[in-house]
Amino acid sequence: MITIKEIAKMANVSAATVSHVINGTAKISPETTKRVMDVINKVNYKPNSIAKSLKIKRTNTIGIITEDITVFNTPEIINGINEHAENCGYHIILNNLRLYKRIGNNYKDTSKFTDLVSDIVGDLVNRQVDGIIYVGAHCRDITGLIENVSVPIVYTYCYTNNESDISIYYDDELAAYEATKYLIMNNHRKIGVITGSLSSIQCQERLKGYQRALFDNNILFNPQYMKIGNWELEQGYLAAKELLSLSDAPTAIFSMNDVMAGGVIEAAKELGISIPKELSLVGFDNRECSYSYSPKLTTMSLPLYEIGKKGAEILIKMINDKKSSKAPHDQNNTENKIKLNCVLIQRESVFENPDKSFKIS
Amino acid sequence: MITIKEIAKMANVSAATVSHVINGTAKISPETTKRVMDVINKVNYKPNSIAKSLKIKRTNTIGIITEDITVFNTPEIINGINEHAENCGYHIILNNLRLYKRIGNNYKDTSKFTDLVSDIVGDLVNRQVDGIIYVGAHCRDITGLIENVSVPIVYTYCYTNNESDISIYYDDELAAYEATKYLIMNNHRKIGVITGSLSSIQCQERLKGYQRALFDNNILFNPQYMKIGNWELEQGYLAAKELLSLSDAPTAIFSMNDVMAGGVIEAAKELGISIPKELSLVGFDNRECSYSYSPKLTTMSLPLYEIGKKGAEILIKMINDKKSSKAPHDQNNTENKIKLNCVLIQRESVFENPDKSFKIS
DNA sequence: CTGAAAGCGCTTACAG
DNA sequence: CTGAAAGCGCTTACAG
């Protein structure tokens, strides 16, 4: 490994001078600059960033802690973080908790892995990361999981109830509102909904959005049109069967995830009901399967890339603010819980209802 | 940030002694050990790993270069690397090329991103990673992409034609053989195959496996039973329609990926042919969608986790061999191209053919 | 415009 | 069993 001293000797200058030409931290005459650059290029010298980091107390590295990288949302969030970080010259140290393998579906009980997380955070801090981004596997409250960290941290796809913590996730209520409104704009007024597990916040928020869209358009909420699911395909199938056998069956269904929408498609096929001609369907999540269904599913896409990107932006800003000892982020008047918007992906499962009597002007 | 010197002062010993009790590198009396540990615990001191790395010239970090983390195979490979690396005390620096965003479907032309990769490799080396794992987005030949690296490197989900390079991927031929054999064991003898793009190596290998299974069981290859697809659902649908309308239609189909198998399911539904009772179907890849289909698809699962794990094992072994200046890996008599086996995931799409006349003893 | 020197926070022969 | 000292490869006031 070739060092700055050796370059200095070869170029007949001091190590300080070499450092200055590399970093542009002092005015060096064009001649010596050239002499130095020539030997650097000749021997293909690259400064040792570990040594540099030790001196400047900054690694230009951010730590990412993912709860489980195999969950569908995570790679795209990492992609977003990665792109912005790279543009700012930051590297990424990845720590994957492998939560599913370790504690299965107990992920809601954060106490089961606080020790693990606190070890990892400690480790990251020892390795001098400039900041940390935590990526949840499920959007939920993880208050208390991480405490007393000496570097800036931002939470993505999860949140805490601590006001000064920065959390970035997406707006379930609004997304459900948009999905329902899209069906209404397509002249549907009898709109069924198949929910996820009622105990989940996602489900509650999406239900609110669904009802608000109905309300805003003067459509009475018909409890018969609401079926309780559990996010699984089978429940979507069963719920659709019930909805479609109602005497006054809905002409459209909003399924709170794509997987259950797969069950709706199956049920409709069995009943000989054509999607989208006789039944319109909107899913949620824009999972891989939504594109494989036939018809291809119209669904709400989660702003995963954007969540990652925004997280990286804010974190890097916090790092820079800290460096220049500005006021910490939570004392600015900015809102610390950031909800990004989902976007509707129009594919093949929605059709304008031909019944003109419902037409909205 | 608290340093080893401060700990030394507080415990009334030298920094050397503190270092020794932390690392167990010398016999220290129980009394001083306790005194030192007490202050370490009291102030929650954690040594600065950057400083340590600079001194010992080892970071216990491996660099992962992924071609695209959003491709389905990659997260699971990272998971495998991660688990083994963590067990060995190694950290991971992640570099994601975002190949799809950058060059779209030109990924086969590695010359389009050699400069990018060589920058990243250089960067990783400056950051003193102990080794590098490259994770392909598609299993293909990437000879020449990376050259002259001073740290050990292993390739996963791709390979080079350079004998000394270590590559870990999976055995397409054998997997197709197993899939076809499974159908034969279920008493099928008229087995259709829907291929991917014929130009792809995967497809050629899988075709070989299919034919070898037929041959080994004395079944004549019937060209009518082979339909050329392109990995997309629509082609699977069309191919299945043709196969199923043959006068002597196959009783089973091997689809070279899960997506086309989705098309087969659709075609069968349209024709009123029941899967698996009247038609057995095996897919390939074990993608998310294969579990959402109805019936749930029996398919070959790629050993992604295992590829990652094996990659990490070999890389860390190379790092240790290098440290103790043993012979480099490629001079051992071990094989440097490692093909792991796929495993059959039995779900609901295969049924034993009731026609006893075919029964294999 | 350039260089000598100190120092970032550790580890490790070496001496005692 | 313990400590003084050198050094890993950089950067950065400071002096000239």
Short mmCIF file of N, CA, C and O in Angstrom, two decimals, chain B residues 4-83:
data_model
loop_
_atom_site.label_atom_id
_atom_site.label_comp_id
_atom_site.label_asym_id
_atom_site.label_seq_id
_atom_site.Cartn_x
_atom_site.Cartn_y
_atom_site.Cartn_z
N ILE B 4 -9.14 6.06 24.87
CA ILE B 4 -8.46 5.07 25.71
C ILE B 4 -7.54 5.74 26.73
O ILE B 4 -7.34 5.24 27.84
N LYS B 5 -7.03 6.89 26.36
CA LYS B 5 -6.16 7.64 27.27
C LYS B 5 -6.92 8.09 28.52
O LYS B 5 -6.40 8.02 29.63
N GLU B 6 -8.11 8.55 28.28
CA GLU B 6 -8.92 9.02 29.41
C GLU B 6 -9.26 7.87 30.35
O GLU B 6 -9.24 8.01 31.57
N ILE B 7 -9.59 6.74 29.73
CA ILE B 7 -9.87 5.56 30.55
C ILE B 7 -8.63 5.22 31.38
O ILE B 7 -8.72 4.94 32.58
N ALA B 8 -7.48 5.26 30.71
CA ALA B 8 -6.22 4.93 31.39
C ALA B 8 -6.03 5.84 32.60
O ALA B 8 -5.74 5.38 33.71
N LYS B 9 -6.23 7.12 32.40
CA LYS B 9 -6.04 8.07 33.49
C LYS B 9 -7.00 7.78 34.64
O LYS B 9 -6.61 7.71 35.81
N MET B 10 -8.28 7.56 34.27
CA MET B 10 -9.28 7.31 35.31
C MET B 10 -8.99 6.02 36.09
O MET B 10 -9.35 5.91 37.27
N ALA B 11 -8.35 5.08 35.44
CA ALA B 11 -8.09 3.80 36.12
C ALA B 11 -6.66 3.74 36.66
O ALA B 11 -6.24 2.72 37.21
N ASN B 12 -5.96 4.85 36.48
CA ASN B 12 -4.58 4.90 36.98
C ASN B 12 -3.66 3.84 36.37
O ASN B 12 -2.88 3.20 37.08
N VAL B 13 -3.81 3.63 35.07
CA VAL B 13 -2.93 2.70 34.36
C VAL B 13 -2.51 3.35 33.06
O VAL B 13 -2.89 4.49 32.78
N SER B 14 -1.75 2.62 32.25
CA SER B 14 -1.36 3.18 30.96
C SER B 14 -2.38 2.78 29.89
O SER B 14 -3.16 1.83 30.09
N ALA B 15 -2.34 3.49 28.78
CA ALA B 15 -3.24 3.15 27.67
C ALA B 15 -2.96 1.73 27.20
O ALA B 15 -3.88 0.99 26.85
N ALA B 16 -1.70 1.34 27.23
CA ALA B 16 -1.33 -0.02 26.81
C ALA B 16 -2.08 -1.05 27.64
O ALA B 16 -2.63 -2.02 27.12
N THR B 17 -2.11 -0.81 28.92
CA THR B 17 -2.80 -1.76 29.79
C THR B 17 -4.29 -1.85 29.47
O THR B 17 -4.87 -2.93 29.39
N VAL B 18 -4.89 -0.69 29.27
CA VAL B 18 -6.31 -0.69 28.91
C VAL B 18 -6.52 -1.51 27.64
O VAL B 18 -7.39 -2.37 27.56
N SER B 19 -5.67 -1.25 26.66
CA SER B 19 -5.77 -1.98 25.40
C SER B 19 -5.66 -3.48 25.66
O SER B 19 -6.44 -4.27 25.12
N HIS B 20 -4.74 -3.86 26.51
CA HIS B 20 -4.56 -5.28 26.79
C HIS B 20 -5.77 -5.90 27.48
O HIS B 20 -6.15 -7.02 27.16
N VAL B 21 -6.36 -5.17 28.42
CA VAL B 21 -7.52 -5.81 29.05
C VAL B 21 -8.67 -5.92 28.05
O VAL B 21 -9.40 -6.92 28.05
N ILE B 22 -8.82 -4.93 27.20
CA ILE B 22 -9.91 -5.01 26.22
C ILE B 22 -9.70 -6.17 25.25
O ILE B 22 -10.62 -6.92 24.95
N ASN B 23 -8.47 -6.32 24.79
CA ASN B 23 -8.23 -7.31 23.74
C ASN B 23 -7.67 -8.63 24.25
O ASN B 23 -7.47 -9.55 23.47
N GLY B 24 -7.38 -8.69 25.55
CA GLY B 24 -6.82 -9.92 26.10
C GLY B 24 -5.47 -10.26 25.51
O GLY B 24 -5.12 -11.41 25.34
N THR B 25 -4.69 -9.24 25.16
CA THR B 25 -3.42 -9.49 24.48
C THR B 25 -2.25 -9.62 25.45
O THR B 25 -1.11 -9.73 25.02
N ALA B 26 -2.51 -9.55 26.74
CA ALA B 26 -1.42 -9.75 27.71
C ALA B 26 -2.05 -10.13 29.04
O ALA B 26 -3.22 -9.88 29.27
N LYS B 27 -1.26 -10.74 29.86
CA LYS B 27 -1.77 -11.13 31.19
C LYS B 27 -1.78 -9.89 32.07
O LYS B 27 -0.73 -9.28 32.29
N ILE B 28 -2.94 -9.53 32.52
CA ILE B 28 -3.06 -8.38 33.41
C ILE B 28 -3.63 -8.90 34.73
O ILE B 28 -4.51 -9.77 34.72
N SER B 29 -3.14 -8.41 35.83
CA SER B 29 -3.60 -8.92 37.13
C SER B 29 -5.10 -8.70 37.29
O SER B 29 -5.65 -7.72 36.78
N PRO B 30 -5.74 -9.59 38.00
CA PRO B 30 -7.18 -9.49 38.19
C PRO B 30 -7.58 -8.14 38.76
O PRO B 30 -8.60 -7.56 38.36
N GLU B 31 -6.77 -7.60 39.68
CA GLU B 31 -7.14 -6.33 40.31
C GLU B 31 -7.20 -5.20 39.30
O GLU B 31 -8.20 -4.49 39.19
N THR B 32 -6.13 -5.03 38.53
CA THR B 32 -6.16 -3.93 37.57
C THR B 32 -7.21 -4.19 36.49
O THR B 32 -7.89 -3.27 36.04
N THR B 33 -7.34 -5.45 36.10
CA THR B 33 -8.39 -5.76 35.11
C THR B 33 -9.74 -5.25 35.61
O THR B 33 -10.46 -4.56 34.89
N LYS B 34 -10.03 -5.57 36.85
CA LYS B 34 -11.31 -5.14 37.41
C LYS B 34 -11.41 -3.61 37.43
O LYS B 34 -12.41 -3.01 37.03
N ARG B 35 -10.32 -2.96 37.88
CA ARG B 35 -10.33 -1.50 37.98
C ARG B 35 -10.63 -0.90 36.60
O ARG B 35 -11.44 0.00 36.45
N VAL B 36 -9.95 -1.45 35.59
CA VAL B 36 -10.14 -0.94 34.23
C VAL B 36 -11.57 -1.20 33.74
O VAL B 36 -12.25 -0.30 33.24
N MET B 37 -12.01 -2.43 33.90
CA MET B 37 -13.36 -2.78 33.43
C MET B 37 -14.42 -1.92 34.11
O MET B 37 -15.40 -1.51 33.49
N ASP B 38 -14.20 -1.65 35.38
CA ASP B 38 -15.18 -0.85 36.10
C ASP B 38 -15.34 0.53 35.47
O ASP B 38 -16.45 0.98 35.25
N VAL B 39 -14.21 1.16 35.16
CA VAL B 39 -14.38 2.51 34.59
C VAL B 39 -14.93 2.41 33.16
O VAL B 39 -15.73 3.24 32.74
N ILE B 40 -14.52 1.36 32.43
CA ILE B 40 -15.07 1.19 31.07
C ILE B 40 -16.59 1.08 31.13
O ILE B 40 -17.31 1.75 30.38
N ASN B 41 -17.06 0.25 32.03
CA ASN B 41 -18.51 0.08 32.14
C ASN B 41 -19.19 1.35 32.65
O ASN B 41 -20.27 1.71 32.19
N LYS B 42 -18.52 1.98 33.61
CA LYS B 42 -19.12 3.17 34.22
C LYS B 42 -19.37 4.25 33.17
O LYS B 42 -20.45 4.84 33.11
N VAL B 43 -18.36 4.49 32.32
CA VAL B 43 -18.53 5.58 31.35
C VAL B 43 -18.99 5.04 30.00
O VAL B 43 -19.11 5.79 29.05
N ASN B 44 -19.25 3.72 29.94
CA ASN B 44 -19.72 3.09 28.71
C ASN B 44 -18.78 3.37 27.54
O ASN B 44 -19.18 3.83 26.47
N TYR B 45 -17.50 3.11 27.77
CA TYR B 45 -16.50 3.36 26.74
C TYR B 45 -16.53 2.29 25.65
O TYR B 45 -16.64 1.09 25.94
N LYS B 46 -16.48 2.74 24.41
CA LYS B 46 -16.35 1.82 23.27
C LYS B 46 -15.17 2.29 22.44
O LYS B 46 -15.14 3.45 22.02
N PRO B 47 -14.23 1.42 22.18
CA PRO B 47 -13.07 1.85 21.39
C PRO B 47 -13.46 2.30 19.98
O PRO B 47 -14.40 1.80 19.39
N ASN B 48 -12.73 3.24 19.49
CA ASN B 48 -12.93 3.80 18.15
C ASN B 48 -12.36 2.81 17.13
O ASN B 48 -11.16 2.62 17.03
N SER B 49 -13.26 2.20 16.34
CA SER B 49 -12.77 1.17 15.43
C SER B 49 -11.97 1.73 14.27
O SER B 49 -11.16 1.01 13.68
N ILE B 50 -12.21 2.98 13.94
CA ILE B 50 -11.43 3.58 12.86
C ILE B 50 -9.95 3.63 13.24
O ILE B 50 -9.07 3.23 12.47
N ALA B 51 -9.69 4.08 14.46
CA ALA B 51 -8.30 4.17 14.92
C ALA B 51 -7.67 2.78 14.97
O ALA B 51 -6.53 2.58 14.54
N LYS B 52 -8.46 1.85 15.47
CA LYS B 52 -7.96 0.48 15.55
C LYS B 52 -7.62 -0.06 14.15
O LYS B 52 -6.58 -0.66 13.94
N SER B 53 -8.54 0.17 13.22
CA SER B 53 -8.32 -0.32 11.86
C SER B 53 -7.05 0.26 11.25
O SER B 53 -6.31 -0.43 10.57
N LEU B 54 -6.84 1.53 11.51
CA LEU B 54 -5.67 2.18 10.93
C LEU B 54 -4.40 1.47 11.42
O LEU B 54 -3.47 1.23 10.65
N LYS B 55 -4.42 1.14 12.69
CA LYS B 55 -3.25 0.51 13.29
C LYS B 55 -3.08 -0.94 12.83
O LYS B 55 -2.00 -1.35 12.40
N ILE B 56 -4.15 -1.71 12.91
CA ILE B 56 -4.00 -3.14 12.61
C ILE B 56 -4.16 -3.47 11.13
O ILE B 56 -4.01 -4.61 10.72
N LYS B 57 -4.49 -2.45 10.32
CA LYS B 57 -4.61 -2.64 8.88
C LYS B 57 -5.62 -3.73 8.52
O LYS B 57 -5.35 -4.61 7.70
N ARG B 58 -6.74 -3.66 9.18
CA ARG B 58 -7.78 -4.64 8.92
C ARG B 58 -9.06 -4.01 9.43
O ARG B 58 -9.10 -3.51 10.55
N THR B 59 -10.09 -4.01 8.59
CA THR B 59 -11.31 -3.31 9.01
C THR B 59 -12.41 -4.26 9.41
O THR B 59 -13.43 -3.83 9.93
N ASN B 60 -12.22 -5.55 9.15
CA ASN B 60 -13.31 -6.50 9.38
C ASN B 60 -14.57 -6.04 8.66
O ASN B 60 -15.66 -6.07 9.20
N THR B 61 -14.35 -5.58 7.47
CA THR B 61 -15.47 -5.10 6.66
C THR B 61 -15.38 -5.73 5.29
O THR B 61 -14.29 -5.83 4.72
N ILE B 62 -16.51 -6.19 4.77
CA ILE B 62 -16.49 -6.63 3.39
C ILE B 62 -17.41 -5.73 2.57
O ILE B 62 -18.42 -5.25 3.06
N GLY B 63 -16.97 -5.46 1.37
CA GLY B 63 -17.76 -4.62 0.49
C GLY B 63 -18.67 -5.50 -0.36
O GLY B 63 -18.24 -6.52 -0.87
N ILE B 64 -19.94 -5.12 -0.45
CA ILE B 64 -20.84 -5.82 -1.37
C ILE B 64 -21.16 -4.86 -2.50
O ILE B 64 -21.53 -3.71 -2.26
N ILE B 65 -20.99 -5.32 -3.72
CA ILE B 65 -21.42 -4.54 -4.87
C ILE B 65 -22.61 -5.27 -5.48
O ILE B 65 -22.47 -6.39 -5.95
N THR B 66 -23.78 -4.64 -5.44
CA THR B 66 -24.95 -5.28 -6.06
C THR B 66 -25.21 -4.56 -7.38
O THR B 66 -25.10 -3.34 -7.46
N GLU B 67 -25.59 -5.33 -8.38
CA GLU B 67 -25.91 -4.68 -9.65
C GLU B 67 -27.23 -3.93 -9.53
O GLU B 67 -27.39 -2.84 -10.05
N ASP B 68 -28.18 -4.55 -8.83
CA ASP B 68 -29.44 -3.85 -8.59
C ASP B 68 -30.17 -4.51 -7.44
O ASP B 68 -30.66 -5.62 -7.56
N ILE B 69 -30.26 -3.80 -6.37
CA ILE B 69 -30.83 -4.38 -5.16
C ILE B 69 -32.34 -4.59 -5.28
O ILE B 69 -32.94 -5.31 -4.48
N THR B 70 -32.96 -3.97 -6.27
CA THR B 70 -34.41 -4.14 -6.43
C THR B 70 -34.78 -5.38 -7.24
O THR B 70 -35.95 -5.69 -7.39
N VAL B 71 -33.76 -6.08 -7.76
CA VAL B 71 -34.05 -7.31 -8.48
C VAL B 71 -34.32 -8.43 -7.46
O VAL B 71 -33.71 -8.45 -6.40
N PHE B 72 -35.24 -9.33 -7.78
CA PHE B 72 -35.74 -10.25 -6.76
C PHE B 72 -34.71 -11.12 -6.08
O PHE B 72 -34.86 -11.48 -4.92
N ASN B 73 -33.65 -11.48 -6.77
CA ASN B 73 -32.69 -12.39 -6.15
C ASN B 73 -31.80 -11.74 -5.10
O ASN B 73 -31.27 -12.40 -4.23
N THR B 74 -31.59 -10.44 -5.25
CA THR B 74 -30.52 -9.78 -4.49
C THR B 74 -30.73 -9.70 -2.97
O THR B 74 -29.80 -10.02 -2.22
N PRO B 75 -31.91 -9.29 -2.50
CA PRO B 75 -32.05 -9.18 -1.04
C PRO B 75 -31.74 -10.49 -0.32
O PRO B 75 -31.07 -10.50 0.71
N GLU B 76 -32.17 -11.59 -0.87
CA GLU B 76 -31.95 -12.87 -0.20
C GLU B 76 -30.47 -13.25 -0.22
O GLU B 76 -29.96 -13.84 0.73
N ILE B 77 -29.78 -12.90 -1.28
CA ILE B 77 -28.34 -13.16 -1.33
C ILE B 77 -27.64 -12.31 -0.26
O ILE B 77 -26.78 -12.79 0.48
N ILE B 78 -28.03 -11.05 -0.16
CA ILE B 78 -27.45 -10.18 0.87
C ILE B 78 -27.71 -10.76 2.25
O ILE B 78 -26.85 -10.77 3.13
N ASN B 79 -28.91 -11.27 2.43
CA ASN B 79 -29.27 -11.87 3.71
C ASN B 79 -28.30 -12.99 4.07
O ASN B 79 -27.85 -13.09 5.21
N GLY B 80 -27.98 -13.81 3.11
CA GLY B 80 -27.07 -14.91 3.36
C GLY B 80 -25.66 -14.42 3.68
O GLY B 80 -25.01 -14.91 4.60
N ILE B 81 -25.19 -13.46 2.91
CA ILE B 81 -23.87 -12.89 3.17
C ILE B 81 -23.85 -12.31 4.58
O ILE B 81 -22.96 -12.56 5.38
N ASN B 82 -24.88 -11.52 4.83
CA ASN B 82 -24.99 -10.80 6.08
C ASN B 82 -24.93 -11.73 7.29
O ASN B 82 -24.21 -11.48 8.25
N GLU B 83 -25.68 -12.83 7.22
CA GLU B 83 -25.73 -13.71 8.39
C GLU B 83 -24.37 -14.31 8.69
O GLU B 83 -23.91 -14.29 9.82
#
